[in-house]
Amino acid sequence: MAQMAMVMNLDKCIGCHTCSVTCKQAWTNRTGTEYVWFNNVETRPGLGYPRRYEDQEEWQGGWVRKGNGKLTLRSGSRLKKLASIFSNPKLPTIEDYYEPWTYDYETLLNSPQQKNFPVAQPHSLISGKKMNVSWSANWDDDLGGAPQYGPKDVMLKGIEDKVKFEFEQTFMFYLPRICEHCLNPSCAASCPSGAIYKRTEDGIVLVDQDKCRGWRMCISGCPYKKVYFNHKTGKAEKCTFCYPRIEVGIPTVCSETCVGRLRYIGLMLYDADAVLAAASVENETDLYAAQRNVFLDPEDPAVQRAAEHAGIPADWIDAARRSPVKRLILDYQVALPLHPEYRTMPMVWYIPPLSPVVDVIKDTGHDAEDQGNLFAAIDTLRIPVEYLANLFTAGDVAPVNGVLKKLAAMRSYMRDINLGRDPREEIPGSVGMSGEAMYEMFRLLAIAKYADRY
Amino acid sequence: MTDTGLDGPLTDALVGTRRFFTKAEVSADKRTMYAKGGRAGDAFYRDRWAHDKVVRSTHGVNCTGSCSWKVYVKDGVITWEAQQTDYPSAGPDKPEYEPRGCPRGAAFSWYTYSPTRIRYPYVRGVLLEMFREAKAQYGDPVLAWASIVQDPEKARRYKSARGKGGLVRSTWDEVVDIVAAAHVYTVKRWGPDRIAGFSPIPAMSPVSYSSGARFLELIGAPMLSFYDWYADLPNASPQMFGDQTDVPESGDWWDAGYLIMWGSNVPLTRTPDAHWMTEARYRGQKVIAVAPDYAENVKFADEWVTCNPGEDGALAMAMGHVVLKEFFADQQVDFFVDYNRRFTDLPFLISLQDNGDGTWSQGKNLVAGDLDIPEKDSENAMWKPALFDAESGQIAIPNGSLGFRYGEEGWGKWNLELGELEPALSLYDVRDDVALVRFPRFDAADGQVAYETRGVPVKRVGDRLVTTVLDLLFAHYGVAREGLPGAWPTGYDDPDAPATPAWQERYTSVPAQQVIRLAREWGQNAVDTGGRGMILMGAGTNHWYHSDQIYRSMLLLTTITGCQGRNGGGWAHYVGQEKIRPIMGFQHMAFALDWHRPPRHMNQTAYWYVNTSQYRYDTFSANDIDCGTGVFAGKSIIDLVAQSARLGWAPSYPTFTKSSLVLADEAEAAGMTPPDYIVQQLKSGELKFAVEDPEAEENHPRILSLWRSNLFGSSAKGNEYFLRHLLGTDGSFTATEAPADKRPAGIAWPEQAAEGKLDLLTTLDFRMTSSTLFSDVVLPAATWYEKHDLSTTDMHPFVHSFNPAIAPPWQSKTDWDTWKEIARRFSELAVDHLGVRKDVVAKPLWHDTPEAMATVHGRVLDWRTGEVEPIPGKTMPVLAVAERNYPATYEKFTSIGPLMENVGMLTKGVPYDVKREVEILRHRNGTSASGVGAGQPRLETDIHMADAILHLSGTTNGHLATLGFTNVEKRTGTQLHDLAAEHEGKQITFADTQIQPVPVITSPEWSGSESGGRRYAPFTINIERSKPFHTLTGRQHFYLDHDWMIGMGESLPVYRPPLNMTMLFGEKPIGEQNEHGVSVRYLTPHNKWSIHSEYQDNLFMLSLSRGGQTIWMSDVDAAKVGITDNDWVEAVNRNGVVAARAIVSHRMPEGTVYMHHAQDRLIDVPLTERDGKRGGIHNSLTRIMIKPSHIIGGYAQLAYFFNYIGPIGSNRDEVTMIRRRTNQKVEY
């Protein structure tokens, strides 16, 4: 089948939140969805939105593999779900997101003459009462309050000794998130009403607004907490991958408005029949490779024939062949899935952040672009590789290291070209790439023309 | 039943039944349900996405972004916005400018229908009642206004109510009546220069800027500057380059081999451009971040250089020390030698001054007029600096200096061609002798000067000892050469000698080893890449009191290594969207130079320093800032401000203690010309400069109009002083006035400073701000999605447009239409009250004119003390007479005046004949039918104005660009016109900008070239085409020989620490604790969630941040005084109080807090615990401090032009106490 997928290059994300705002303006700036951000950006280390959503011990989202090798929803079998639809204990409260508010702006103009300069006070958009703002959609942005909240970051589990919230050791990066439009969506599997479906033509996961009955099982079932409850309509809503735009050939709002130019959209062909087995592999650390194996090579004539047979139009096959997402996931293997251990086979992948690389070797006096130094430095990154591995590879540092080495090698390789020196082919060779592939990867990541990103 | 691998058979059976209830296809394994989307399904989001039209517009906000946006409209309602992606390509092998934007801009449409939108005209009730009553009584609105402001009790009543609510709705007719009447009254009673307007940064919407500016300049009222006032103007730029600021577009970052982000937090403040930095890294560019905190840009850097705030000068000097030693003293790098011979003042000769004790001091540039050589008698001989020619062994006068720029003899010689000359950078090998020269240092704990004495190679020229700038630089930076005596550093590890890596570590905390390596990398990269090393510098290094010195020491690195004037090299200062690319048309139209010349331009920092009475709270003297030379002996800062005004260096409005109209009348009555009369009156002491008696009622500013501006919520340094002294309302400062022994010598000092000096404050805005809150009259403005305008920036090479997505809703109007209305009513009222008057305009000596040759050798001679005669245009301001036909103001406003054809245009010293262009505009815009503008091109609409600007600028009219270059060629004798030839026939119209952003044309208005589609980098024309810089030597200057520069110890770049607020003002030293909390460095950097005050009240931005005013502080400081995240805190110093929430983070360094700037007092700000009044804004804790070197004028590149040079409203040297509020339950 064909799947619209996205890759975000976190190494380029500047944490500006333009994606969040353009998305919200286009889709959720209405009553009932004040607190809803289909797209949000988290500062890591940090708690995320809703807070600690990654703690599946608490929220019970996603799938687990049972002893017999079968997958079941973590929150219990779907039978149990159907049986307990009237009491859903694993639902984040508004406090876990944040209580949306506004201000009595009109007092600024309307105040009668008074003793003090007028001011607009906050009041809740839920209760209408005056409120004390104490959490927001992005409270711990840029490590705000980090010494207090940061240690509660779920991803620090097991590496607490490696991350200290002290000035000299500060690091951060940003994690923009939308719905993963999973190949194996646990939200859909959780829905008792059959309202959540995956579009045949492009794999976009949608909530049918007519069918949704507001049971909210999907919210619990989604380990990414990317299904939201509209408290006005009483229905679930989620990122639609901007299908009204995708259908007419323009990228999602979050992608096109991304000023970091870090989002890539493209088509992936995959073997739908292989999904379940891939999602059920025993070791969590094998899930990344297993998911990659589900994807089909659009250059393979057999795949092309099969796709044609399955009714996938020729231009879609072309799109899959020139898909930048495919190049990043399969050809260069620099993109990784977010939380493969949830076994939902997510389809928004990430290139982990490289920077800053040479900080720790700054006192050695060596040339920072020297290839050897860059490789040495990856082992002592400001951002602990283990932290990235917890996000993208179920804790396996090897694939993360592999990606970072490719990015580092690209910088070394390109510096020679930049300075008009002869390129050293042993650099791409050391990370298993040809010079040509490395240069093409450079163009895709750095020059990243509009037509090449989407 | 098949085994699906899921849950189990029973579940499968149940879940499987889904199939029967839906048409959707359930996967064979029953895990997922598939359904075809398609047009029929999913109607909800499809409907949501549906819209009627998309309109191109942008945001008129001071951010340098200039991003083009798509505004979506549905059912006549603006729904949302997203970025345009149709910028012309930057080239096949580079990233593109799309999709420029940021979250703030993306949130803009919220304002359109928000509850903070100003929908109707408002006036404060108490004033409106008085006006209605008086108008009923007098009939005439001017008399009505007079009756209010002349009655002290009435005036006090409405002024003391300012900011405290009570705004009531009025009508357009009524508010225009009030505003126009007040202007007429003030012109009549006090003179036009008692009125002022402030609207910042024209580049972000020049038509809107021009609206009020054109009206005010037509009536003779000054426009207040912005670039210096914001402290964004780097005075180092005019000092070194003779240029206001010219920088590369962000696309040129890509070209750099080495990039240092130094005090410039690119992702946060240059959001749309940041990708160029992240992408250039992939080319193998090394990226360094210098920042005191773990700022957003640090994430991208290969190295984080944790320099302590304000100590950047020490870091830069140490890097300079290493570069000078390793690339200039230890070896000679051909590339650097060639570059500096031609393009910098390194080889120029400086006379030494005998101290009489065996030591010498740095003196003046040796010039042709000083010497017994043939050029001694040439034209402008005192403006032709000399160097030593190694080829001939003789003193030589190279082409290209200021003396060649003017006069008959200079034609064809104002260029940087050296011919046979081979300038000696150093006299070391050809020295006659060695002189011991004293070099100042300011690194002592008390900030006082000390001296190092070091040997410098010299030659004897007559009875003078001379040396080169490079030889002075070596000694000043402590770079020893064998055989030169004096106290030299023992090595890089000498911690006591200025400029060594070990020395800087004590101030910056940056390891010496790191500095040495960075400096080596910097130098080597410049060698390897031919000067492709770039420093992005920003507010973090520029907003300090001594920022010019910080910048000069940083610019030494980019300049001495040949990086200036290169693609991918040099300085990249991005603070303030100062670059209006079509500048020539803009300047002439905005300031009504088509009708009157010269305009009245005022530097805003001095304006408020004087008029908000902040000078009275200066408990330090100018002596605290000199270097023990006595150059300012016995003077206070305001004495220097007055001297600068009186000598014609800097502008000063209100100018005289009498109305400029009355002075013209008196001159006529006395049978004298106004200049003669004024000189006579000044000499006799009958007449004074207003700045010499600022508290007297005849010298107050009376009317201030703000549009596109939020002075009171944003840039007003010393906010609380503004509130009390200017507005007459509550001002929460506790500073005490200077005691008798610290008061100025030449300034009147009445017992009481005036309060409520201003009669009328008017603000045009679409949202409520502090400025509208405090205004007497609030006018509803159209937003940026409701009008036509233009947008340009220094960050990209395009000009594009604003367009209305909807008509201005409710009763809002565009700025253009509002000011047109005011001009119309003003003209009607002027018939009876003003008529035609003569107005004497005092104008300072201007840069880029021969007036810049007023002060030979930069020697300060004051006519007040009889050192010289007062001669207008030479030793005092130019005195020009303008005829103001006040009843014709509206006719002038709406038509292009005759001076364009009769006199032509002049920009940066380049003349243009524009008869052809005006004729074209007659056809494009049509002509005015009647009145003084009859037969002239019309300026009725905003589009007329936009087209006039575009048509009258070289950057947007290829014909003018070519014409300008042809004119410059006559002076330089080098070829230039080909730079614009490729676009000679290109004429960008407003309609073009509505279709797509349009690339601009290379023009003599700027120093760089875009020809052939290259990325813009400044000074490439100077370097590639031998065109001189607009400086004394025509080269980039390291050395500045003005009396005041030498007197302050700043003739060369020198490290000066942040001001010692304990010594100067008695604030607690950083780290000290008492009942008010802990004392910390108080910085106000740019805000992630706003552009200045814009957007900080926007609900989306507030929801993504903390919902109100915040102060960031380190966990270490927070722990000291028991503050936890989100606690209410109170920050207090002598200037005011802030009541905000704490954000505690380990990314902040100990000892420093950030209150991100321009968080207005309108959103969730409680009453303070200290005095029970509303908490302040970020600038409630700052105040204006003027640095004397910024008000130097009349001397080569140190000559005034609007926003080119001037005192900066620096704001980073401040400290505050911060504590947890006792009661966390706050009151409003």
PDB file of N, CA and C in Angstrom, chain A residues 11 13 16 26 29 66 72 78 103 105 111 117 120 132 136 142-143 145 149 184 197-198 237 243 247 261 276 355-356 362 411 449, chain B residues 4 7 31 33 42 45-46 48 91 96 103 166 279 281-282 285 296 299 301-302 517 1088 1097 1105 1107 1125 1141 1144-1145 1162 1164 1174:
ATOM      1  N   ASP A  11      18.129  18.118  13.491  1.00  0.00           N
ATOM      2  CA  ASP A  11      19.389  18.860  13.494  1.00  0.00           C
ATOM      3  C   ASP A  11      19.192  20.268  12.947  1.00  0.00           C
ATOM      4  N   CYS A  13      16.053  21.874  13.412  1.00  0.00           N
ATOM      5  CA  CYS A  13      14.905  22.524  14.070  1.00  0.00           C
ATOM      6  C   CYS A  13      15.383  23.627  15.004  1.00  0.00           C
ATOM      7  N   CYS A  16      11.107  27.176  16.762  1.00  0.00           N
ATOM      8  CA  CYS A  16      10.406  28.465  16.667  1.00  0.00           C
ATOM      9  C   CYS A  16       8.905  28.329  16.855  1.00  0.00           C
ATOM     10  N   ALA A  26      -4.966  27.272  11.292  1.00  0.00           N
ATOM     11  CA  ALA A  26      -5.722  26.669  10.202  1.00  0.00           C
ATOM     12  C   ALA A  26      -6.774  25.695  10.711  1.00  0.00           C
ATOM     13  N   ASN A  29      -8.295  26.752  16.001  1.00  0.00           N
ATOM     14  CA  ASN A  29      -8.533  27.962  16.803  1.00  0.00           C
ATOM     15  C   ASN A  29     -10.043  28.172  16.952  1.00  0.00           C
ATOM     16  N   LYS A  66       2.663  -9.896  23.752  1.00  0.00           N
ATOM     17  CA  LYS A  66       2.410 -10.849  24.837  1.00  0.00           C
ATOM     18  C   LYS A  66       3.397 -12.005  24.743  1.00  0.00           C
ATOM     19  N   THR A  72      -1.108  -6.991  21.772  1.00  0.00           N
ATOM     20  CA  THR A  72      -2.361  -6.556  22.370  1.00  0.00           C
ATOM     21  C   THR A  72      -2.219  -5.101  22.775  1.00  0.00           C
ATOM     22  N   ARG A  78      -8.783  -5.541  23.453  1.00  0.00           N
ATOM     23  CA  ARG A  78      -9.835  -4.693  22.934  1.00  0.00           C
ATOM     24  C   ARG A  78     -11.195  -5.116  23.462  1.00  0.00           C
ATOM     25  N   TYR A 103      -7.798  36.646  28.359  1.00  0.00           N
ATOM     26  CA  TYR A 103      -7.688  37.808  29.259  1.00  0.00           C
ATOM     27  C   TYR A 103      -8.879  38.729  29.040  1.00  0.00           C
ATOM     28  N   TYR A 105      -9.167  41.543  27.947  1.00  0.00           N
ATOM     29  CA  TYR A 105      -8.496  42.605  27.175  1.00  0.00           C
ATOM     30  C   TYR A 105      -9.322  43.883  27.118  1.00  0.00           C
ATOM     31  N   SER A 111     -12.015  50.615  30.797  1.00  0.00           N
ATOM     32  CA  SER A 111     -11.935  50.998  32.207  1.00  0.00           C
ATOM     33  C   SER A 111     -12.371  52.436  32.410  1.00  0.00           C
ATOM     34  N   PHE A 117      -3.157  52.163  36.564  1.00  0.00           N
ATOM     35  CA  PHE A 117      -3.219  51.840  35.142  1.00  0.00           C
ATOM     36  C   PHE A 117      -3.978  50.522  34.968  1.00  0.00           C
ATOM     37  N   ALA A 120      -5.130  43.704  31.925  1.00  0.00           N
ATOM     38  CA  ALA A 120      -5.971  42.576  31.526  1.00  0.00           C
ATOM     39  C   ALA A 120      -5.556  41.351  32.333  1.00  0.00           C
ATOM     40  N   ASN A 132      -4.946  31.610  37.786  1.00  0.00           N
ATOM     41  CA  ASN A 132      -3.533  31.816  37.995  1.00  0.00           C
ATOM     42  C   ASN A 132      -2.822  30.931  36.967  1.00  0.00           C
ATOM     43  N   SER A 136       1.172  25.781  30.563  1.00  0.00           N
ATOM     44  CA  SER A 136       0.722  26.209  29.241  1.00  0.00           C
ATOM     45  C   SER A 136       1.007  25.116  28.225  1.00  0.00           C
ATOM     46  N   ASP A 142      12.512  25.884  26.023  1.00  0.00           N
ATOM     47  CA  ASP A 142      13.895  26.341  26.198  1.00  0.00           C
ATOM     48  C   ASP A 142      14.410  26.098  27.612  1.00  0.00           C
ATOM     49  N   LEU A 143      13.976  25.010  28.207  1.00  0.00           N
ATOM     50  CA  LEU A 143      14.450  24.594  29.533  1.00  0.00           C
ATOM     51  C   LEU A 143      13.932  25.492  30.659  1.00  0.00           C
ATOM     52  N   GLY A 145      12.245  26.330  33.811  1.00  0.00           N
ATOM     53  CA  GLY A 145      11.862  25.488  34.943  1.00  0.00           C
ATOM     54  C   GLY A 145      12.493  24.118  34.930  1.00  0.00           C
ATOM     55  N   TYR A 149      11.445  20.493  36.586  1.00  0.00           N
ATOM     56  CA  TYR A 149      10.641  19.519  35.834  1.00  0.00           C
ATOM     57  C   TYR A 149      11.489  18.510  35.066  1.00  0.00           C
ATOM     58  N   ASN A 184       0.287   0.785  12.083  1.00  0.00           N
ATOM     59  CA  ASN A 184      -0.396  -0.129  12.998  1.00  0.00           C
ATOM     60  C   ASN A 184      -1.024   0.697  14.118  1.00  0.00           C
ATOM     61  N   TYR A 197     -10.191   5.557  10.948  1.00  0.00           N
ATOM     62  CA  TYR A 197      -9.819   4.715   9.823  1.00  0.00           C
ATOM     63  C   TYR A 197      -8.556   5.256   9.178  1.00  0.00           C
ATOM     64  N   LYS A 198      -7.957   4.373   8.423  1.00  0.00           N
ATOM     65  CA  LYS A 198      -6.736   4.717   7.711  1.00  0.00           C
ATOM     66  C   LYS A 198      -7.095   4.785   6.244  1.00  0.00           C
ATOM     67  N   GLU A 237     -10.654  14.533  17.837  1.00  0.00           N
ATOM     68  CA  GLU A 237     -10.072  15.167  16.658  1.00  0.00           C
ATOM     69  C   GLU A 237      -8.582  14.936  16.660  1.00  0.00           C
ATOM     70  N   TYR A 243      -5.186  16.687   4.755  1.00  0.00           N
ATOM     71  CA  TYR A 243      -5.558  16.001   3.519  1.00  0.00           C
ATOM     72  C   TYR A 243      -6.218  16.903   2.486  1.00  0.00           C
ATOM     73  N   GLU A 247      -4.379  16.427  -1.027  1.00  0.00           N
ATOM     74  CA  GLU A 247      -5.151  15.950  -2.178  1.00  0.00           C
ATOM     75  C   GLU A 247      -4.959  16.823  -3.410  1.00  0.00           C
ATOM     76  N   ARG A 261      12.970  24.667   7.447  1.00  0.00           N
ATOM     77  CA  ARG A 261      13.018  23.878   6.218  1.00  0.00           C
ATOM     78  C   ARG A 261      13.468  22.452   6.520  1.00  0.00           C
ATOM     79  N   LEU A 276       2.009  -6.492  10.633  1.00  0.00           N
ATOM     80  CA  LEU A 276       1.765  -7.064  11.959  1.00  0.00           C
ATOM     81  C   LEU A 276       2.966  -7.870  12.452  1.00  0.00           C
ATOM     82  N   SER A 355      24.221  18.444  16.694  1.00  0.00           N
ATOM     83  CA  SER A 355      24.995  19.497  17.342  1.00  0.00           C
ATOM     84  C   SER A 355      24.784  19.511  18.841  1.00  0.00           C
ATOM     85  N   PRO A 356      25.641  20.187  19.541  1.00  0.00           N
ATOM     86  CA  PRO A 356      26.945  20.648  19.073  1.00  0.00           C
ATOM     87  C   PRO A 356      27.970  19.544  19.238  1.00  0.00           C
ATOM     88  N   LYS A 362      37.062  21.092  22.692  1.00  0.00           N
ATOM     89  CA  LYS A 362      37.484  22.434  22.311  1.00  0.00           C
ATOM     90  C   LYS A 362      38.851  22.810  22.894  1.00  0.00           C
ATOM     91  N   ARG A 411      29.840  16.753   6.896  1.00  0.00           N
ATOM     92  CA  ARG A 411      30.434  18.072   7.138  1.00  0.00           C
ATOM     93  C   ARG A 411      31.921  18.076   6.796  1.00  0.00           C
ATOM     94  N   LYS A 449      15.654  22.285  -1.770  1.00  0.00           N
ATOM     95  CA  LYS A 449      14.689  23.098  -2.510  1.00  0.00           C
ATOM     96  C   LYS A 449      13.272  22.613  -2.252  1.00  0.00           C
TER      97      LYS A 449
ATOM     98  N   THR B   4      -4.970 -13.839  13.713  1.00  0.00           N
ATOM     99  CA  THR B   4      -4.502 -12.536  13.242  1.00  0.00           C
ATOM    100  C   THR B   4      -3.264 -12.058  13.955  1.00  0.00           C
ATOM    101  N   ASP B   7      -4.827  -9.640  19.915  1.00  0.00           N
ATOM    102  CA  ASP B   7      -5.520 -10.038  21.142  1.00  0.00           C
ATOM    103  C   ASP B   7      -5.846 -11.533  21.307  1.00  0.00           C
ATOM    104  N   ARG B  31      -6.704  -5.563  12.249  1.00  0.00           N
ATOM    105  CA  ARG B  31      -6.019  -4.624  13.128  1.00  0.00           C
ATOM    106  C   ARG B  31      -6.460  -3.195  12.821  1.00  0.00           C
ATOM    107  N   MET B  33      -8.643  -0.381  10.193  1.00  0.00           N
ATOM    108  CA  MET B  33      -9.749  -0.237   9.273  1.00  0.00           C
ATOM    109  C   MET B  33      -9.343   0.762   8.188  1.00  0.00           C
ATOM    110  N   ASP B  42     -15.061  13.053   4.800  1.00  0.00           N
ATOM    111  CA  ASP B  42     -14.234  13.963   5.580  1.00  0.00           C
ATOM    112  C   ASP B  42     -14.598  15.426   5.334  1.00  0.00           C
ATOM    113  N   TYR B  45     -13.246  18.838   7.725  1.00  0.00           N
ATOM    114  CA  TYR B  45     -11.973  19.553   7.569  1.00  0.00           C
ATOM    115  C   TYR B  45     -11.850  20.178   6.188  1.00  0.00           C
ATOM    116  N   ARG B  46     -12.521  19.555   5.235  1.00  0.00           N
ATOM    117  CA  ARG B  46     -12.505  20.137   3.897  1.00  0.00           C
ATOM    118  C   ARG B  46     -13.228  21.492   3.918  1.00  0.00           C
ATOM    119  N   ARG B  48     -13.588  23.346   6.507  1.00  0.00           N
ATOM    120  CA  ARG B  48     -12.755  24.238   7.316  1.00  0.00           C
ATOM    121  C   ARG B  48     -11.655  24.860   6.445  1.00  0.00           C
ATOM    122  N   GLY B  91      19.695  30.790  -6.424  1.00  0.00           N
ATOM    123  CA  GLY B  91      20.662  30.098  -7.273  1.00  0.00           C
ATOM    124  C   GLY B  91      20.531  28.597  -7.122  1.00  0.00           C
ATOM    125  N   GLU B  96      17.038  28.335  -0.427  1.00  0.00           N
ATOM    126  CA  GLU B  96      16.202  29.462  -0.860  1.00  0.00           C
ATOM    127  C   GLU B  96      15.688  30.245   0.341  1.00  0.00           C
ATOM    128  N   PRO B 103       6.623  32.214  14.292  1.00  0.00           N
ATOM    129  CA  PRO B 103       5.347  31.948  14.953  1.00  0.00           C
ATOM    130  C   PRO B 103       4.593  33.230  15.267  1.00  0.00           C
ATOM    131  N   GLY B 166     -10.583  55.638  31.587  1.00  0.00           N
ATOM    132  CA  GLY B 166     -11.384  56.812  31.272  1.00  0.00           C
ATOM    133  C   GLY B 166     -11.358  57.228  29.814  1.00  0.00           C
ATOM    134  N   GLU B 279      22.040  25.227   7.658  1.00  0.00           N
ATOM    135  CA  GLU B 279      22.362  24.542   6.400  1.00  0.00           C
ATOM    136  C   GLU B 279      23.827  24.711   6.014  1.00  0.00           C
ATOM    137  N   ARG B 281      26.289  24.765   7.862  1.00  0.00           N
ATOM    138  CA  ARG B 281      27.124  23.815   8.614  1.00  0.00           C
ATOM    139  C   ARG B 281      27.364  22.567   7.787  1.00  0.00           C
ATOM    140  N   TYR B 282      26.370  22.204   6.994  1.00  0.00           N
ATOM    141  CA  TYR B 282      26.496  20.971   6.208  1.00  0.00           C
ATOM    142  C   TYR B 282      27.507  21.118   5.083  1.00  0.00           C
ATOM    143  N   GLN B 285      31.038  24.371   7.148  1.00  0.00           N
ATOM    144  CA  GLN B 285      31.331  25.634   7.821  1.00  0.00           C
ATOM    145  C   GLN B 285      31.426  25.402   9.321  1.00  0.00           C
ATOM    146  N   GLU B 296      19.402  29.766  22.322  1.00  0.00           N
ATOM    147  CA  GLU B 296      18.858  28.859  21.312  1.00  0.00           C
ATOM    148  C   GLU B 296      19.880  28.541  20.225  1.00  0.00           C
ATOM    149  N   LYS B 299      22.720  25.627  20.522  1.00  0.00           N
ATOM    150  CA  LYS B 299      22.387  24.266  20.119  1.00  0.00           C
ATOM    151  C   LYS B 299      23.047  23.892  18.788  1.00  0.00           C
ATOM    152  N   ALA B 301      25.893  25.248  17.507  1.00  0.00           N
ATOM    153  CA  ALA B 301      27.288  25.638  17.374  1.00  0.00           C
ATOM    154  C   ALA B 301      28.220  24.479  17.658  1.00  0.00           C
ATOM    155  N   ASP B 302      29.367  24.515  16.984  1.00  0.00           N
ATOM    156  CA  ASP B 302      30.399  23.542  17.287  1.00  0.00           C
ATOM    157  C   ASP B 302      31.044  23.853  18.628  1.00  0.00           C
ATOM    158  N   ARG B 517      43.006  29.255  20.253  1.00  0.00           N
ATOM    159  CA  ARG B 517      42.659  28.379  19.141  1.00  0.00           C
ATOM    160  C   ARG B 517      41.645  29.023  18.205  1.00  0.00           C
ATOM    161  N   LYS B1088      11.383  35.675  22.602  1.00  0.00           N
ATOM    162  CA  LYS B1088      11.015  34.623  21.650  1.00  0.00           C
ATOM    163  C   LYS B1088       9.561  34.768  21.207  1.00  0.00           C
ATOM    164  N   ASP B1097       1.158  40.363  23.589  1.00  0.00           N
ATOM    165  CA  ASP B1097      -0.194  40.314  24.134  1.00  0.00           C
ATOM    166  C   ASP B1097      -1.085  39.354  23.333  1.00  0.00           C
ATOM    167  N   SER B1105       3.811  30.380  25.855  1.00  0.00           N
ATOM    168  CA  SER B1105       4.872  30.746  26.789  1.00  0.00           C
ATOM    169  C   SER B1105       4.317  30.692  28.203  1.00  0.00           C
ATOM    170  N   GLY B1107       2.317  33.243  29.700  1.00  0.00           N
ATOM    171  CA  GLY B1107       1.068  33.960  29.950  1.00  0.00           C
ATOM    172  C   GLY B1107       1.195  35.344  30.550  1.00  0.00           C
ATOM    173  N   ASP B1125      10.279  28.179  40.334  1.00  0.00           N
ATOM    174  CA  ASP B1125       9.701  28.477  39.032  1.00  0.00           C
ATOM    175  C   ASP B1125       8.262  28.961  39.178  1.00  0.00           C
ATOM    176  N   ARG B1141       6.786  37.143  36.914  1.00  0.00           N
ATOM    177  CA  ARG B1141       6.961  35.763  37.365  1.00  0.00           C
ATOM    178  C   ARG B1141       8.380  35.316  37.055  1.00  0.00           C
ATOM    179  N   VAL B1144      12.828  29.790  36.231  1.00  0.00           N
ATOM    180  CA  VAL B1144      14.109  29.340  36.769  1.00  0.00           C
ATOM    181  C   VAL B1144      14.688  28.293  35.821  1.00  0.00           C
ATOM    182  N   SER B1145      15.927  28.515  35.406  1.00  0.00           N
ATOM    183  CA  SER B1145      16.527  27.546  34.488  1.00  0.00           C
ATOM    184  C   SER B1145      18.036  27.489  34.656  1.00  0.00           C
ATOM    185  N   LEU B1162       0.372  45.606  30.290  1.00  0.00           N
ATOM    186  CA  LEU B1162      -1.068  45.443  30.096  1.00  0.00           C
ATOM    187  C   LEU B1162      -1.579  44.045  30.393  1.00  0.00           C
ATOM    188  N   ASP B1164      -1.650  40.821  32.697  1.00  0.00           N
ATOM    189  CA  ASP B1164      -1.422  40.087  33.945  1.00  0.00           C
ATOM    190  C   ASP B1164      -0.296  40.675  34.794  1.00  0.00           C
ATOM    191  N   ARG B1174       0.782  49.775  39.699  1.00  0.00           N
ATOM    192  CA  ARG B1174       0.967  48.789  38.637  1.00  0.00           C
ATOM    193  C   ARG B1174       2.462  48.585  38.377  1.00  0.00           C
TER     194      ARG B1174
END
